[in-house]
Every structure is written in structure tokens, then in C-alpha cells.
Amino acid sequence: MPLQSSAKDQLRAIVARIERLEEEKAALAADLREVYAEAKGNGFDVKTLKSVIRIRKQDENKRREAEAVLSTYLHALGITEAEAA
């Protein structure tokens, strides 16, 4: 089923936008790798830094709820929060 001229133009435009966004996404990923490498070079633990970023993205109420559940589980296993850290 051939596409009409306007549909072809629309499809080309959509594909071009997706390709441009994919290029931007790759560039941003490279920038993030550089920043994490810089952080590591300055003595920061990258895994912990990524955890901090993930936590800051969370909704405060959901984060507190998750922390409460984690605390409950650790307590049930006889692990203090200081030991878990």
C-alpha cells in the first residue's frame, strides 16, 4: 500500500527527528560518562554517586516509604542500619 505524498513527507520528517534525537541522546550519554570519570578522578565513588542521583529523582514520600521498608527488613534480619551502610 503506497503512501501519499503528504504521508511520505510526514514520515521523513518523523524519521529525521528521531535520528536527530538519537544523536543528541548519544552525545548526552558521552557527556555523562565524562562527568562520572571526572568525579572518579576527584576521588568520588561513582556507584554511590549514581545512587544519590537515583534517590534525588524519587518522590520524597515514596523515598521515605522505601527507606522505612528497608529499615524494617534490616531490623528483622538483625542488621543495624550502620552495618548495612
CSV table of N, CA and C in Angstrom, one decimal:
chain,number,residue,atom,x,y,z
A,1,MET,N,0.8,-1.2,0.0
A,1,MET,CA,0.0,0.0,0.0
A,1,MET,C,0.9,1.2,0.0
A,2,PRO,N,1.0,1.9,-1.1
A,2,PRO,CA,1.9,3.1,-1.2
A,2,PRO,C,1.3,4.3,-0.4
A,3,LEU,N,2.2,5.1,0.2
A,3,LEU,CA,1.8,6.2,0.9
A,3,LEU,C,1.6,7.4,0.0
A,4,GLN,N,0.7,8.3,0.4
A,4,GLN,CA,0.5,9.5,-0.3
A,4,GLN,C,1.7,10.5,-0.1
A,5,SER,N,1.9,11.4,-1.0
A,5,SER,CA,3.0,12.3,-0.9
A,5,SER,C,3.1,13.0,0.5
A,6,SER,N,2.0,13.5,1.0
A,6,SER,CA,2.0,14.2,2.3
A,6,SER,C,2.4,13.2,3.4
A,7,ALA,N,1.9,12.0,3.4
A,7,ALA,CA,2.3,11.0,4.4
A,7,ALA,C,3.8,10.6,4.3
A,8,LYS,N,4.3,10.6,3.1
A,8,LYS,CA,5.7,10.3,2.9
A,8,LYS,C,6.6,11.4,3.5
A,9,ASP,N,6.1,12.7,3.3
A,9,ASP,CA,6.8,13.8,3.8
A,9,ASP,C,6.8,13.8,5.3
A,10,GLN,N,5.6,13.5,5.9
A,10,GLN,CA,5.5,13.4,7.3
A,10,GLN,C,6.3,12.3,7.9
A,11,LEU,N,6.4,11.2,7.2
A,11,LEU,CA,7.2,10.1,7.7
A,11,LEU,C,8.7,10.4,7.7
A,12,ARG,N,9.1,11.1,6.6
A,12,ARG,CA,10.5,11.5,6.5
A,12,ARG,C,10.9,12.5,7.6
A,13,ALA,N,10.0,13.4,7.9
A,13,ALA,CA,10.2,14.4,9.0
A,13,ALA,C,10.3,13.7,10.4
A,14,ILE,N,9.4,12.7,10.6
A,14,ILE,CA,9.4,12.0,11.9
A,14,ILE,C,10.7,11.2,12.0
A,15,VAL,N,11.1,10.5,10.9
A,15,VAL,CA,12.4,9.7,11.0
A,15,VAL,C,13.6,10.7,11.2
A,16,ALA,N,13.6,11.8,10.6
A,16,ALA,CA,14.7,12.8,10.7
A,16,ALA,C,14.7,13.3,12.2
A,17,ARG,N,13.6,13.5,12.8
A,17,ARG,CA,13.5,14.0,14.2
A,17,ARG,C,14.0,12.9,15.1
A,18,ILE,N,13.6,11.7,14.9
A,18,ILE,CA,14.1,10.6,15.7
A,18,ILE,C,15.6,10.4,15.6
A,19,GLU,N,16.1,10.5,14.4
A,19,GLU,CA,17.5,10.3,14.2
A,19,GLU,C,18.3,11.4,14.9
A,20,ARG,N,17.8,12.7,14.8
A,20,ARG,CA,18.4,13.8,15.5
A,20,ARG,C,18.4,13.6,17.0
A,21,LEU,N,17.3,13.2,17.5
A,21,LEU,CA,17.2,12.9,19.0
A,21,LEU,C,18.1,11.8,19.4
A,22,GLU,N,18.2,10.7,18.6
A,22,GLU,CA,19.2,9.6,18.9
A,22,GLU,C,20.6,10.1,19.0
A,23,GLU,N,21.0,11.0,18.1
A,23,GLU,CA,22.3,11.6,18.1
A,23,GLU,C,22.5,12.5,19.3
A,24,GLU,N,21.5,13.3,19.7
A,24,GLU,CA,21.6,14.1,20.9
A,24,GLU,C,21.7,13.2,22.2
A,25,LYS,N,21.0,12.1,22.2
A,25,LYS,CA,21.0,11.2,23.3
A,25,LYS,C,22.4,10.6,23.4
A,26,ALA,N,23.0,10.2,22.3
A,26,ALA,CA,24.4,9.6,22.3
A,26,ALA,C,25.4,10.7,22.9
A,27,ALA,N,25.2,11.9,22.4
A,27,ALA,CA,26.1,13.0,22.9
A,27,ALA,C,25.9,13.2,24.4
A,28,LEU,N,24.7,13.2,24.9
A,28,LEU,CA,24.5,13.4,26.3
A,28,LEU,C,25.0,12.2,27.1
A,29,ALA,N,24.9,11.0,26.6
A,29,ALA,CA,25.5,9.8,27.3
A,29,ALA,C,27.0,10.0,27.4
A,30,ALA,N,27.6,10.4,26.3
A,30,ALA,CA,29.1,10.7,26.3
A,30,ALA,C,29.4,11.7,27.4
A,31,ASP,N,28.6,12.8,27.4
A,31,ASP,CA,28.9,13.9,28.4
A,31,ASP,C,28.7,13.3,29.8
A,32,LEU,N,27.7,12.5,30.1
A,32,LEU,CA,27.6,11.9,31.4
A,32,LEU,C,28.8,11.0,31.8
A,33,ARG,N,29.2,10.2,30.8
A,33,ARG,CA,30.4,9.4,31.1
A,33,ARG,C,31.6,10.2,31.5
A,34,GLU,N,31.8,11.4,30.8
A,34,GLU,CA,32.9,12.3,31.1
A,34,GLU,C,32.7,12.8,32.5
A,35,VAL,N,31.5,13.2,32.9
A,35,VAL,CA,31.3,13.8,34.3
A,35,VAL,C,31.6,12.7,35.3
A,36,TYR,N,31.1,11.5,35.1
A,36,TYR,CA,31.4,10.4,36.1
A,36,TYR,C,32.9,10.1,36.1
A,37,ALA,N,33.6,10.2,35.0
A,37,ALA,CA,35.0,9.9,35.0
A,37,ALA,C,35.7,11.0,35.8
A,38,GLU,N,35.2,12.3,35.6
A,38,GLU,CA,35.8,13.4,36.4
A,38,GLU,C,35.6,13.2,37.9
A,39,ALA,N,34.4,12.8,38.2
A,39,ALA,CA,34.1,12.6,39.6
A,39,ALA,C,35.0,11.5,40.2
A,40,LYS,N,35.1,10.4,39.4
A,40,LYS,CA,36.0,9.3,39.9
A,40,LYS,C,37.4,9.8,40.0
A,41,GLY,N,37.9,10.6,39.1
A,41,GLY,CA,39.2,11.2,39.2
A,41,GLY,C,39.4,12.1,40.4
A,42,ASN,N,38.4,12.7,40.8
A,42,ASN,CA,38.4,13.5,42.0
A,42,ASN,C,38.2,12.8,43.3
A,43,GLY,N,38.1,11.4,43.2
A,43,GLY,CA,38.0,10.6,44.4
A,43,GLY,C,36.6,10.2,44.9
A,44,PHE,N,35.6,10.6,44.1
A,44,PHE,CA,34.3,10.2,44.4
A,44,PHE,C,33.9,8.8,43.9
A,45,ASP,N,33.1,8.1,44.7
A,45,ASP,CA,32.7,6.7,44.3
A,45,ASP,C,31.5,6.8,43.4
A,46,VAL,N,31.8,6.4,42.2
A,46,VAL,CA,30.8,6.6,41.1
A,46,VAL,C,29.5,5.8,41.4
A,47,LYS,N,29.6,4.6,41.9
A,47,LYS,CA,28.4,3.8,42.3
A,47,LYS,C,27.5,4.5,43.3
A,48,THR,N,28.2,5.1,44.3
A,48,THR,CA,27.4,5.8,45.3
A,48,THR,C,26.8,7.1,44.7
A,49,LEU,N,27.6,7.8,43.9
A,49,LEU,CA,27.1,9.0,43.2
A,49,LEU,C,25.9,8.7,42.4
A,50,LYS,N,25.9,7.6,41.7
A,50,LYS,CA,24.7,7.2,40.9
A,50,LYS,C,23.5,6.9,41.8
A,51,SER,N,23.8,6.3,43.0
A,51,SER,CA,22.7,6.1,43.9
A,51,SER,C,22.1,7.4,44.4
A,52,VAL,N,23.0,8.4,44.7
A,52,VAL,CA,22.5,9.7,45.1
A,52,VAL,C,21.6,10.3,44.0
A,53,ILE,N,22.0,10.2,42.8
A,53,ILE,CA,21.2,10.8,41.7
A,53,ILE,C,19.9,10.1,41.6
A,54,ARG,N,19.9,8.7,41.7
A,54,ARG,CA,18.6,8.0,41.6
A,54,ARG,C,17.7,8.4,42.8
A,55,ILE,N,18.3,8.5,44.0
A,55,ILE,CA,17.4,8.9,45.2
A,55,ILE,C,16.8,10.3,45.0
A,56,ARG,N,17.6,11.2,44.5
A,56,ARG,CA,17.2,12.6,44.3
A,56,ARG,C,16.0,12.7,43.3
A,57,LYS,N,16.0,11.7,42.3
A,57,LYS,CA,14.9,11.7,41.3
A,57,LYS,C,13.6,11.2,41.9
A,58,GLN,N,13.6,10.5,43.0
A,58,GLN,CA,12.4,9.9,43.6
A,58,GLN,C,11.6,10.9,44.2
A,59,ASP,N,10.3,10.7,44.2
A,59,ASP,CA,9.3,11.4,45.0
A,59,ASP,C,9.7,11.3,46.5
A,60,GLU,N,9.7,12.4,47.3
A,60,GLU,CA,10.1,12.3,48.7
A,60,GLU,C,9.3,11.3,49.5
A,61,ASN,N,8.0,11.3,49.3
A,61,ASN,CA,7.1,10.4,50.1
A,61,ASN,C,7.4,8.9,49.7
A,62,LYS,N,7.6,8.6,48.4
A,62,LYS,CA,7.9,7.3,48.0
A,62,LYS,C,9.3,6.9,48.5
A,63,ARG,N,10.3,7.8,48.5
A,63,ARG,CA,11.6,7.5,49.1
A,63,ARG,C,11.5,7.2,50.5
A,64,ARG,N,10.8,8.0,51.3
A,64,ARG,CA,10.7,7.7,52.7
A,64,ARG,C,10.0,6.4,53.0
A,65,GLU,N,9.0,6.1,52.2
A,65,GLU,CA,8.3,4.8,52.4
A,65,GLU,C,9.3,3.6,52.1
A,66,ALA,N,10.1,3.7,51.0
A,66,ALA,CA,11.1,2.7,50.7
A,66,ALA,C,12.1,2.6,51.8
A,67,GLU,N,12.6,3.7,52.3
A,67,GLU,CA,13.5,3.7,53.4
A,67,GLU,C,13.0,3.0,54.7
A,68,ALA,N,11.7,3.3,54.9
A,68,ALA,CA,11.0,2.6,56.1
A,68,ALA,C,10.9,1.1,55.9
A,69,VAL,N,10.6,0.7,54.7
A,69,VAL,CA,10.5,-0.7,54.4
A,69,VAL,C,11.9,-1.4,54.6
A,70,LEU,N,12.9,-0.7,54.0
A,70,LEU,CA,14.3,-1.2,54.1
A,70,LEU,C,14.7,-1.3,55.6
A,71,SER,N,14.4,-0.3,56.3
A,71,SER,CA,14.7,-0.3,57.8
A,71,SER,C,14.1,-1.5,58.5
A,72,THR,N,12.8,-1.7,58.1
A,72,THR,CA,12.0,-2.8,58.7
A,72,THR,C,12.7,-4.2,58.4
A,73,TYR,N,13.1,-4.4,57.1
A,73,TYR,CA,13.7,-5.6,56.7
A,73,TYR,C,15.0,-5.8,57.4
A,74,LEU,N,15.8,-4.7,57.5
A,74,LEU,CA,17.2,-4.9,58.1
A,74,LEU,C,17.0,-5.2,59.6
A,75,HIS,N,16.0,-4.5,60.2
A,75,HIS,CA,15.8,-4.8,61.6
A,75,HIS,C,15.4,-6.3,61.8
A,76,ALA,N,14.5,-6.8,61.0
A,76,ALA,CA,14.0,-8.2,61.0
A,76,ALA,C,15.2,-9.2,60.9
A,77,LEU,N,16.2,-8.8,60.1
A,77,LEU,CA,17.3,-9.7,59.9
A,77,LEU,C,18.4,-9.4,60.9
A,78,GLY,N,18.2,-8.5,61.9
A,78,GLY,CA,19.2,-8.3,62.9
A,78,GLY,C,20.4,-7.5,62.4
A,79,ILE,N,20.2,-6.7,61.3
A,79,ILE,CA,21.2,-5.9,60.8
A,79,ILE,C,20.9,-4.4,61.1
A,80,THR,N,21.9,-3.8,61.8
A,80,THR,CA,21.7,-2.4,62.1
A,80,THR,C,21.9,-1.6,60.8
A,81,GLU,N,21.3,-0.4,60.7
A,81,GLU,CA,21.5,0.4,59.6
A,81,GLU,C,22.9,0.9,59.4
A,82,ALA,N,23.7,1.0,60.5
A,82,ALA,CA,25.1,1.3,60.4
A,82,ALA,C,25.9,0.2,59.7
A,83,GLU,N,25.5,-1.0,60.0
A,83,GLU,CA,26.1,-2.2,59.4
A,83,GLU,C,25.8,-2.3,57.9
A,84,ALA,N,24.6,-1.9,57.6
A,84,ALA,CA,24.2,-2.0,56.2
A,84,ALA,C,24.9,-1.0,55.3
A,85,ALA,N,25.2,0.1,55.9
A,85,ALA,CA,25.9,1.2,55.1
A,85,ALA,C,27.3,0.9,54.9
